Tab-separated table of C-alpha atoms in Angstrom:
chain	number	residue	atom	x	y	z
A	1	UNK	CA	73.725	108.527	15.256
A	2	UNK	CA	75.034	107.395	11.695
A	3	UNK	CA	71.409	107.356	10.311
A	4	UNK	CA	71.320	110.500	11.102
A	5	UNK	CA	74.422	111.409	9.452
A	6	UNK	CA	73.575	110.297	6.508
A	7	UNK	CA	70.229	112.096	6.565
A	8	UNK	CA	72.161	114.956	6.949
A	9	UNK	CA	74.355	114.249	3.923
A	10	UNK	CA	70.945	113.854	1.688
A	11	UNK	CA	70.620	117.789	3.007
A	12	UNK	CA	74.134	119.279	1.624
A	13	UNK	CA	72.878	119.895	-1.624
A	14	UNK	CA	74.848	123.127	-2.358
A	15	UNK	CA	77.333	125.473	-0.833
A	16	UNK	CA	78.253	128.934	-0.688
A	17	UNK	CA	78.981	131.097	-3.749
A	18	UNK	CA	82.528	132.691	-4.844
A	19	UNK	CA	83.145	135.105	-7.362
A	20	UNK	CA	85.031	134.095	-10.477
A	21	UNK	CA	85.587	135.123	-14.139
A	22	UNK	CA	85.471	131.591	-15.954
A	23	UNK	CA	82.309	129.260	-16.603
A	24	UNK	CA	81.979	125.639	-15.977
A	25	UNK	CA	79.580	123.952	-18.508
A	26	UNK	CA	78.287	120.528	-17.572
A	27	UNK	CA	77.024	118.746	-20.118
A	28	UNK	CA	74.665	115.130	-18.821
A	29	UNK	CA	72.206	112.849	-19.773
A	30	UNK	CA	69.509	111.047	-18.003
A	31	UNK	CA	67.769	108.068	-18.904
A	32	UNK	CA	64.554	107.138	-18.137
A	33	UNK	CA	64.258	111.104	-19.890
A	34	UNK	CA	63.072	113.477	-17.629
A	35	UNK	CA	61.310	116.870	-19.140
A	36	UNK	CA	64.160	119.168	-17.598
A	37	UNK	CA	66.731	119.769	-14.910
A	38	UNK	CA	67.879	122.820	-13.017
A	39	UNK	CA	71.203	123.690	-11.024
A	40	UNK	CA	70.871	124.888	-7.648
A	41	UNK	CA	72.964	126.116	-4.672
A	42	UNK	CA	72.627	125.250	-1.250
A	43	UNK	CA	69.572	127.273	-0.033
A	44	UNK	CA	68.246	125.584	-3.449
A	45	UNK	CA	68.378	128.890	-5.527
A	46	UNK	CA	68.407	128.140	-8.679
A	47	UNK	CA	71.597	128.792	-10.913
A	48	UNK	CA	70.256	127.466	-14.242
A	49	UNK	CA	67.831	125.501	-16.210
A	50	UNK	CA	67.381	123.718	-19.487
A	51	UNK	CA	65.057	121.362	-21.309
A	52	UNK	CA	66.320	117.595	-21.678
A	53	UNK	CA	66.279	117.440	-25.412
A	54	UNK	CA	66.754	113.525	-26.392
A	55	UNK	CA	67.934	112.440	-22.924
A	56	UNK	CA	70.952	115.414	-22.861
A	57	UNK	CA	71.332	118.482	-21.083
A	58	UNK	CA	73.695	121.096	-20.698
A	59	UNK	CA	74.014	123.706	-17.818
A	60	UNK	CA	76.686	126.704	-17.035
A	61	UNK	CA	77.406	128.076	-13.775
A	62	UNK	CA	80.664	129.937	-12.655
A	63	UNK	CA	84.155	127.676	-12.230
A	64	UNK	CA	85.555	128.077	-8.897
A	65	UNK	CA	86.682	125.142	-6.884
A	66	UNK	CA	85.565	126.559	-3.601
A	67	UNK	CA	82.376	126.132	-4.248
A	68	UNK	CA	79.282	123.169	-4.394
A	69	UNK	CA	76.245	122.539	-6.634
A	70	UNK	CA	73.745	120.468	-7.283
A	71	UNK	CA	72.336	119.075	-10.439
A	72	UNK	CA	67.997	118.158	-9.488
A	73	UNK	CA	66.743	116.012	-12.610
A	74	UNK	CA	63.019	116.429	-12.197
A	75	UNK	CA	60.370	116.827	-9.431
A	76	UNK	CA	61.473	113.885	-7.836
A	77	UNK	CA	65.510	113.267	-8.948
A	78	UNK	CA	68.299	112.714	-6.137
A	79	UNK	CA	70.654	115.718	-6.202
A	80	UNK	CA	73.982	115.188	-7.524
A	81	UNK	CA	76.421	116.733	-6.020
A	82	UNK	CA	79.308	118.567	-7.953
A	83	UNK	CA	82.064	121.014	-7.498
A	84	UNK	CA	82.745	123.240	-10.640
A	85	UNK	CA	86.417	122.783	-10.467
A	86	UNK	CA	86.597	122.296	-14.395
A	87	UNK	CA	85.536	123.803	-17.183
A	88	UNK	CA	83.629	121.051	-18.587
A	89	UNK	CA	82.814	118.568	-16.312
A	90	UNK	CA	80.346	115.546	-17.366
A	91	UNK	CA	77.021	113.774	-15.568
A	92	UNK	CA	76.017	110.694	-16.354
A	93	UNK	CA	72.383	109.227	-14.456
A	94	UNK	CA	71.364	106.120	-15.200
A	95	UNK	CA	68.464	104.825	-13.782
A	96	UNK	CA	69.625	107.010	-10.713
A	97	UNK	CA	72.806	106.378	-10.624
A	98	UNK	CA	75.240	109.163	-10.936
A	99	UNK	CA	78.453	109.266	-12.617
A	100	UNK	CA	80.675	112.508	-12.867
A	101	UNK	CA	84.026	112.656	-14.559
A	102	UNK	CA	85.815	115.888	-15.654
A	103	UNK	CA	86.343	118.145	-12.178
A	104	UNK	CA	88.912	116.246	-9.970
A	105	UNK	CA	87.188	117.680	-6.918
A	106	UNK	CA	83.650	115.967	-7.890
A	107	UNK	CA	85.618	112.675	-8.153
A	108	UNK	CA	86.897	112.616	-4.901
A	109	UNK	CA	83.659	113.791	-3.707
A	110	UNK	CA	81.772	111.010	-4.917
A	111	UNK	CA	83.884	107.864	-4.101
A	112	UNK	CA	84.398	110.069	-0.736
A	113	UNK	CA	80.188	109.225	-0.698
A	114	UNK	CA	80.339	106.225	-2.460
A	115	UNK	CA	82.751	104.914	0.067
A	116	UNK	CA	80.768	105.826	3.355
A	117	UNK	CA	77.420	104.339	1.728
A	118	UNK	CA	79.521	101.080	1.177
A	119	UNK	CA	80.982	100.857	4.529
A	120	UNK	CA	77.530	101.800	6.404
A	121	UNK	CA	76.037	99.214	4.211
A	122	UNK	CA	78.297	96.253	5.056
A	123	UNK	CA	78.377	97.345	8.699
A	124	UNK	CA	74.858	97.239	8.835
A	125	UNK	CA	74.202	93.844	7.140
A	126	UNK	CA	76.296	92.449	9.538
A	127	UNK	CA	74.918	94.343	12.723
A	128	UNK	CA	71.304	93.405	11.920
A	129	UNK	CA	72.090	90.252	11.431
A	130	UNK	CA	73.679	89.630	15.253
A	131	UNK	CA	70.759	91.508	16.494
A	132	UNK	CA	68.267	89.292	15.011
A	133	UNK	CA	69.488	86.573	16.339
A	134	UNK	CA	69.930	87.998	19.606
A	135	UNK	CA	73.407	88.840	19.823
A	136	UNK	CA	72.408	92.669	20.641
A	137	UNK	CA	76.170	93.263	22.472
A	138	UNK	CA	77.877	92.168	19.151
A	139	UNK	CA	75.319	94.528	17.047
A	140	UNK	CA	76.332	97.861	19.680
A	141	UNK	CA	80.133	96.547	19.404
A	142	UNK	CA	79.880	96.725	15.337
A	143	UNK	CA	77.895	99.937	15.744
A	144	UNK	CA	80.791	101.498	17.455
A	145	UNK	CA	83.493	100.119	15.332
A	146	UNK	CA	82.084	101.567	12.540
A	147	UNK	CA	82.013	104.615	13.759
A	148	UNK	CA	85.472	104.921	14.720
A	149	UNK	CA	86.545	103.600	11.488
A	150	UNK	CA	84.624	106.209	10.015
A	151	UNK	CA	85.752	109.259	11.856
A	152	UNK	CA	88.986	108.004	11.353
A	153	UNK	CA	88.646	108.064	7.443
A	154	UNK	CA	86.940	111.433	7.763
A	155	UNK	CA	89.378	113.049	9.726
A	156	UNK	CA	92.273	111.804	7.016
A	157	UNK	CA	90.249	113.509	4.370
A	158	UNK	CA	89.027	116.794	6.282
A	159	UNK	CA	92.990	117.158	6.982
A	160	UNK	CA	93.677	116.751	3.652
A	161	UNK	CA	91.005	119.006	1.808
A	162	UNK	CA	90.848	122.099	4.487
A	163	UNK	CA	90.345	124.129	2.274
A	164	UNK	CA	87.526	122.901	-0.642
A	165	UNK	CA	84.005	121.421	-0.301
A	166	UNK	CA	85.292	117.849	-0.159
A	167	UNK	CA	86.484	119.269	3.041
A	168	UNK	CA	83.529	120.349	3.869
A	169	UNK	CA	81.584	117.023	3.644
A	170	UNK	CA	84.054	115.079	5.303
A	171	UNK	CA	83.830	117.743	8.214
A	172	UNK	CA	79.765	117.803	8.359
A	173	UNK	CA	79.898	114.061	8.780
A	174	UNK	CA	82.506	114.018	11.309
A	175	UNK	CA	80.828	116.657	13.303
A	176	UNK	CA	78.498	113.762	14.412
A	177	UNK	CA	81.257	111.540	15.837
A	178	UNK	CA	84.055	113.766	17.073
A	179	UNK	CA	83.686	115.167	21.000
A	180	UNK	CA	82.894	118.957	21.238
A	181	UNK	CA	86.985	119.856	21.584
A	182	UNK	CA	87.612	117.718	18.625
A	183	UNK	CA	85.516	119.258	16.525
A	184	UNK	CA	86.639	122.789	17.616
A	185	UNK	CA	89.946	121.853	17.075
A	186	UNK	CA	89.746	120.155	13.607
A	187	UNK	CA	87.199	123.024	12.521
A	188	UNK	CA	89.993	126.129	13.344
A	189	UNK	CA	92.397	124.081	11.233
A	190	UNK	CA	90.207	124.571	8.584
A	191	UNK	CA	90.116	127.493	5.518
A	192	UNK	CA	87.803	129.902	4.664
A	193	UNK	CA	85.849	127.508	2.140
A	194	UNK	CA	85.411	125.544	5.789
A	195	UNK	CA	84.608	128.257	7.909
A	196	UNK	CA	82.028	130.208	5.223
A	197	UNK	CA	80.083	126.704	5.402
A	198	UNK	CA	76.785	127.521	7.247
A	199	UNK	CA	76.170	124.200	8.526
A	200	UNK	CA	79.413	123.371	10.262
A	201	UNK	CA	80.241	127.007	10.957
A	202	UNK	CA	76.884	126.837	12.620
A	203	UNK	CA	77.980	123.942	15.006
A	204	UNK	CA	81.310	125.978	15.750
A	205	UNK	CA	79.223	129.031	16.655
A	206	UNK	CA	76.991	126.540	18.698
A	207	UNK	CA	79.634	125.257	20.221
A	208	UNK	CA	81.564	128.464	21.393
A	209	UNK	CA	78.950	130.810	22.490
A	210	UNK	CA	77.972	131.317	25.615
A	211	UNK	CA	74.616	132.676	25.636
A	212	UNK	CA	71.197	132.652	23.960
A	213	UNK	CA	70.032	135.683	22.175
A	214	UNK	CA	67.032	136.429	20.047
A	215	UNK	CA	67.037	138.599	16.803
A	216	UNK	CA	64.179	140.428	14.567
A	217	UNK	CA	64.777	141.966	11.478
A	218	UNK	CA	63.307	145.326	11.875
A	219	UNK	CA	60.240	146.495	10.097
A	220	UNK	CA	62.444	148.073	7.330
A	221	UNK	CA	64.455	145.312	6.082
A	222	UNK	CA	67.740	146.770	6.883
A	223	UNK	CA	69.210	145.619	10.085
A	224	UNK	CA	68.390	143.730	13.188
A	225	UNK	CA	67.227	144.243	16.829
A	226	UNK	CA	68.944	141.822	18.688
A	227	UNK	CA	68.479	141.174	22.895
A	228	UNK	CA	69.189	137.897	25.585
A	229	UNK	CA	66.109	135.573	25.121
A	230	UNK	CA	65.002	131.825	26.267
A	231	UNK	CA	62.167	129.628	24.831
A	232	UNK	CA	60.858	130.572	28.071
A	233	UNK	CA	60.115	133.834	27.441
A	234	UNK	CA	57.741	132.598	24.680
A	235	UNK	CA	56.039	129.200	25.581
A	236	UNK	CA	53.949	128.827	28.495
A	237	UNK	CA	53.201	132.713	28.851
A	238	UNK	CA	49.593	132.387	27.451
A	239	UNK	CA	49.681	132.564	23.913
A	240	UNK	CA	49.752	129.908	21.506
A	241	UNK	CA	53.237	129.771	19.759
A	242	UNK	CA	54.285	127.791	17.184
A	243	UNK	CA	58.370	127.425	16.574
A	244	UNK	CA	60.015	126.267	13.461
A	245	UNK	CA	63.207	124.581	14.334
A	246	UNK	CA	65.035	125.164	10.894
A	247	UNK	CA	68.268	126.407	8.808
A	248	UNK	CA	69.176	128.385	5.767
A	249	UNK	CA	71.381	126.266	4.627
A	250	UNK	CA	68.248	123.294	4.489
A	251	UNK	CA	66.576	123.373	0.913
A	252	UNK	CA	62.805	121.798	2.263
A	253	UNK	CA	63.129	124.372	5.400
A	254	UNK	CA	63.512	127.585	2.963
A	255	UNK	CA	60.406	125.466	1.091
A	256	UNK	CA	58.700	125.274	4.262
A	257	UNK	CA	58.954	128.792	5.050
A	258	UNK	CA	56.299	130.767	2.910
A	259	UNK	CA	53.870	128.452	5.002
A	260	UNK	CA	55.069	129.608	8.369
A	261	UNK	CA	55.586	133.194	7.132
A	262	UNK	CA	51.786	133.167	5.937
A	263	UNK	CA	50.250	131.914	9.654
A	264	UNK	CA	52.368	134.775	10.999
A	265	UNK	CA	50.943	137.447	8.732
A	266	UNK	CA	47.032	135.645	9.304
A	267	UNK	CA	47.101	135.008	12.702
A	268	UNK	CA	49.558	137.295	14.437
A	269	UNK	CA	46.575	139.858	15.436
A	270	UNK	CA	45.109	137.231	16.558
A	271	UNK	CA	47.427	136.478	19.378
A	272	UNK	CA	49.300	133.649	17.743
A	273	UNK	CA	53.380	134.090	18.444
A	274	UNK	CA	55.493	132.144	15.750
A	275	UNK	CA	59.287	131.652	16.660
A	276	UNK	CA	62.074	130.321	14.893
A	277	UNK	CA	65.449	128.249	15.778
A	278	UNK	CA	68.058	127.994	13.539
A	279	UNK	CA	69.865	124.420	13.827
A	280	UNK	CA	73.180	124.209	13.692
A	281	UNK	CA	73.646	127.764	11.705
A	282	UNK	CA	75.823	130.383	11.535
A	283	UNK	CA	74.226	133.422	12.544
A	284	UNK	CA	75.103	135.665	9.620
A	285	UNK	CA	73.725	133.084	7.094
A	286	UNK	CA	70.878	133.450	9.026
A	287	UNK	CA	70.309	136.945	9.094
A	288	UNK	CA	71.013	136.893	5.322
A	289	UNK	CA	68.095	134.089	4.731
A	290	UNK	CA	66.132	136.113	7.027
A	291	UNK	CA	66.378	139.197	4.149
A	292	UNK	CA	65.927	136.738	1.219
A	293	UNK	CA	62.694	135.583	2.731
A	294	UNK	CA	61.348	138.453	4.370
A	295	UNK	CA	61.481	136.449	7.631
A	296	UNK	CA	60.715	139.191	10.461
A	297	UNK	CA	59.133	136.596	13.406
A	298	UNK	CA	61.568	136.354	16.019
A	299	UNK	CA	64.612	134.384	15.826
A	300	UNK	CA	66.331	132.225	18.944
A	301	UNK	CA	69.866	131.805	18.416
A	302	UNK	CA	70.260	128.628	20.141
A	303	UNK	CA	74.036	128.201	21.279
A	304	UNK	CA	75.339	125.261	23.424
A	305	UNK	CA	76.056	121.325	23.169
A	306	UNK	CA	72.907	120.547	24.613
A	307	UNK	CA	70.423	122.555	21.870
A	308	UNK	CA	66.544	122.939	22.397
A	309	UNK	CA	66.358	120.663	19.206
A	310	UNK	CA	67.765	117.548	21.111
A	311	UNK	CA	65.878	118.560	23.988
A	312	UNK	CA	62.462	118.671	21.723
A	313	UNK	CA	63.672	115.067	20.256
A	314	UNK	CA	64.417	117.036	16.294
A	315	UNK	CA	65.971	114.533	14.504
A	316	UNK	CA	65.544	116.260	11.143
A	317	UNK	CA	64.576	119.610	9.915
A	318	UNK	CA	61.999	121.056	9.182
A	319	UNK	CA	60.189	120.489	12.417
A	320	UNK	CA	57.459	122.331	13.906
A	321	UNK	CA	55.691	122.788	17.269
A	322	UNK	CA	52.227	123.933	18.031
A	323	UNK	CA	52.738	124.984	21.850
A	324	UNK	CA	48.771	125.775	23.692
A	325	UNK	CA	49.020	128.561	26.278
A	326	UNK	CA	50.093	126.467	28.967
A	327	UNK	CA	53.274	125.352	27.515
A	328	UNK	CA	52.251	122.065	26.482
A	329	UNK	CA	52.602	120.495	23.146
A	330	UNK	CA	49.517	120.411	21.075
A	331	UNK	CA	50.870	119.156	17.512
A	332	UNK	CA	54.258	118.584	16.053
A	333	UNK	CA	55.375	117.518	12.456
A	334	UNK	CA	52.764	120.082	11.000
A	335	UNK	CA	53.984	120.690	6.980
A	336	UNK	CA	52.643	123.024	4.340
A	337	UNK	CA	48.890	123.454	4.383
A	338	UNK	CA	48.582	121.126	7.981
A	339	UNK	CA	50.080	124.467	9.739
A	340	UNK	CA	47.010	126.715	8.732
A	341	UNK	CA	44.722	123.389	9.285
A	342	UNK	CA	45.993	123.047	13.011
A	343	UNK	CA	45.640	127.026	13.206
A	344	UNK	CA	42.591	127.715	12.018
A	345	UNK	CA	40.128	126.104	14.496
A	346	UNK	CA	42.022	127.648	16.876
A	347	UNK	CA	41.775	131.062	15.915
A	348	UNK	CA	38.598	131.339	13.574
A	349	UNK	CA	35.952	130.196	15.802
């Protein structure tokens, strides 16, 4: 469960934006030099870029404390997470290795990460250890000790930041530990910052509706056609669907999506159905990314503790199915260019 928390973590790489009237200026450097880096939100829209000129860089995005960005350094660079509390705040990356100082907020929000990596990292040293040699009930008991120390820490720092993005992390990790009414509970506690989060918003709405319900975005782009729907009503009926279990708030799904969108608009004549599932999302941030993407293949709002994503075994997002006309799995994992390649002998022959 923890593994997958922290791939989750790797995933909040923005947050949602706030007007304000000031600018925060961060000013970094990177060594090994990279050619440039770029500042992005968290549906990885960019917010500014620059050339690194002699291994420094300087970006601007508006101050507000409420919200989250994300510095990428290069094609392949970690995100680093800040919150533009400040008006000058100050990256250092060293060989990877991130080091902000300036915005109190992106302090506490790295040793808040610093501090979990730590404590997963002696837990599991010590855990694989007893389970190599054999001792597999002493591995599960340190397993489950470190999660309760965990959500214990996260809950002290969710209680104590309802109402900023350090809030917000502490919250999306606890969601993974804390029982259903927990995480209700701890959730309405929270502020708006909380409760405009997609992600953990998303697992509230989840967790409190009582019914599943497909949307479209109609033809025009303006509004939505919404009406009660199952995976049912799609798989197994005939036709060869493929779903895209995905979210807005997930940078490499938003990535994944002019792929999907393109075997819609090549094969849908041809009989193909595509269907989407937002994980964990709120529904209006879905809608929204719907517009911003030009999304208008159906969309299964998927509420309920036990989701269609555990069912299908989706560990991480983006994940796609190929389903043949009698409901049965043909291909999963597809990404980019492998969706049209499992399409196309299907449907050109």
């Amino acid at each position: 469960m923890l593994r997958k928390s922290l791939l989750a973590v790797s995933c909040l790489i923005g947050a949602f934006a706030c007007s304000s009237n000031s600018t925060c200026t961060i000013k970094g450097s990177v060594s090994p030099q990279v050619d440039s880096v770029c500042l992005v939100d968290n549906t990885g829209k960019r917010l500014d870029a620059t050339a690194v000129q002699d291994g420094s860089f300087t970006l601007t995005c508006e101050r507000n404390s409420q919200s989250r960005v994300s510095v990428i350094t290069g094609p392949k660079g970690e995100p680093v997470a800040l919150i533009p509390d400040s008006k000058e705040i100050t990256v250092k990356i060293e060989d990877g290795i991130a080091t902000v100082s300036g915005s109190p907020l992106s302090e506490e929000l790295q040793e808040l990460q610093q501090w979990m990596m730590n404590h997963f990292m002696s837990y599991n040293d010590k855990a694989t250890a007893l389970a190599e040699s054999g001792d597999e009930a002493g591995s599960e008991a340190l397993w489950e000790e470190m999660h309760k120390t965990m959500a214990e820490h996260f809950k002290e720092v969710y209680l104590n930041h309802l109402s900023d993005p350090v809030g917000v992390q502490a919250m999306s990790i606890l969601a993974s530990d804390a029982t259903d009414e927990e995480f209700i509970s701890l959730y309405e506690q929270g502020g708006e910052c909380i409760h405009a989060d997609a992600k953990v918003a998303g697992r509230y709405e989840s967790l409190t509706a009582t019914k599943r319900t497909v949307i479209q975005l109609n033809p025009s782009g303006d509004d939505f056609i919404e009406s009660k729907g199952n995976l049912s009503d799609f798989i197994g009926q005939g036709a060869y669907v493929l779903v895209d279990f995905w979210a807005s708030w997930c940078g490499p799904c938003r990535d994944e999506t002019p792929f999907v969108i393109k075997a819609y608009n090549d094969y849908k004549d041809k009989g193909l159905i595509v269907l989407g599932i937002p994980v964990q999302d709120k529904q209006d941030a879905t809608k929204e990314a719907m517009k911003q993407l030009g999304i208008h293949y159906p969309q299964l709002l998927d509420p309920g503790a036990a989701t269609l994503a555990e069912e299908y075994g989706v560990n991480g997002i983006p994940h796609l199915f190929l389903f043949g006309p009698d409901g049965k799995v043909l291909q999963d994992g597809m990404r980019g260019e492998g969706i049209d390649a499992a399409l196309k002998p299907i449907f050109q022959k």
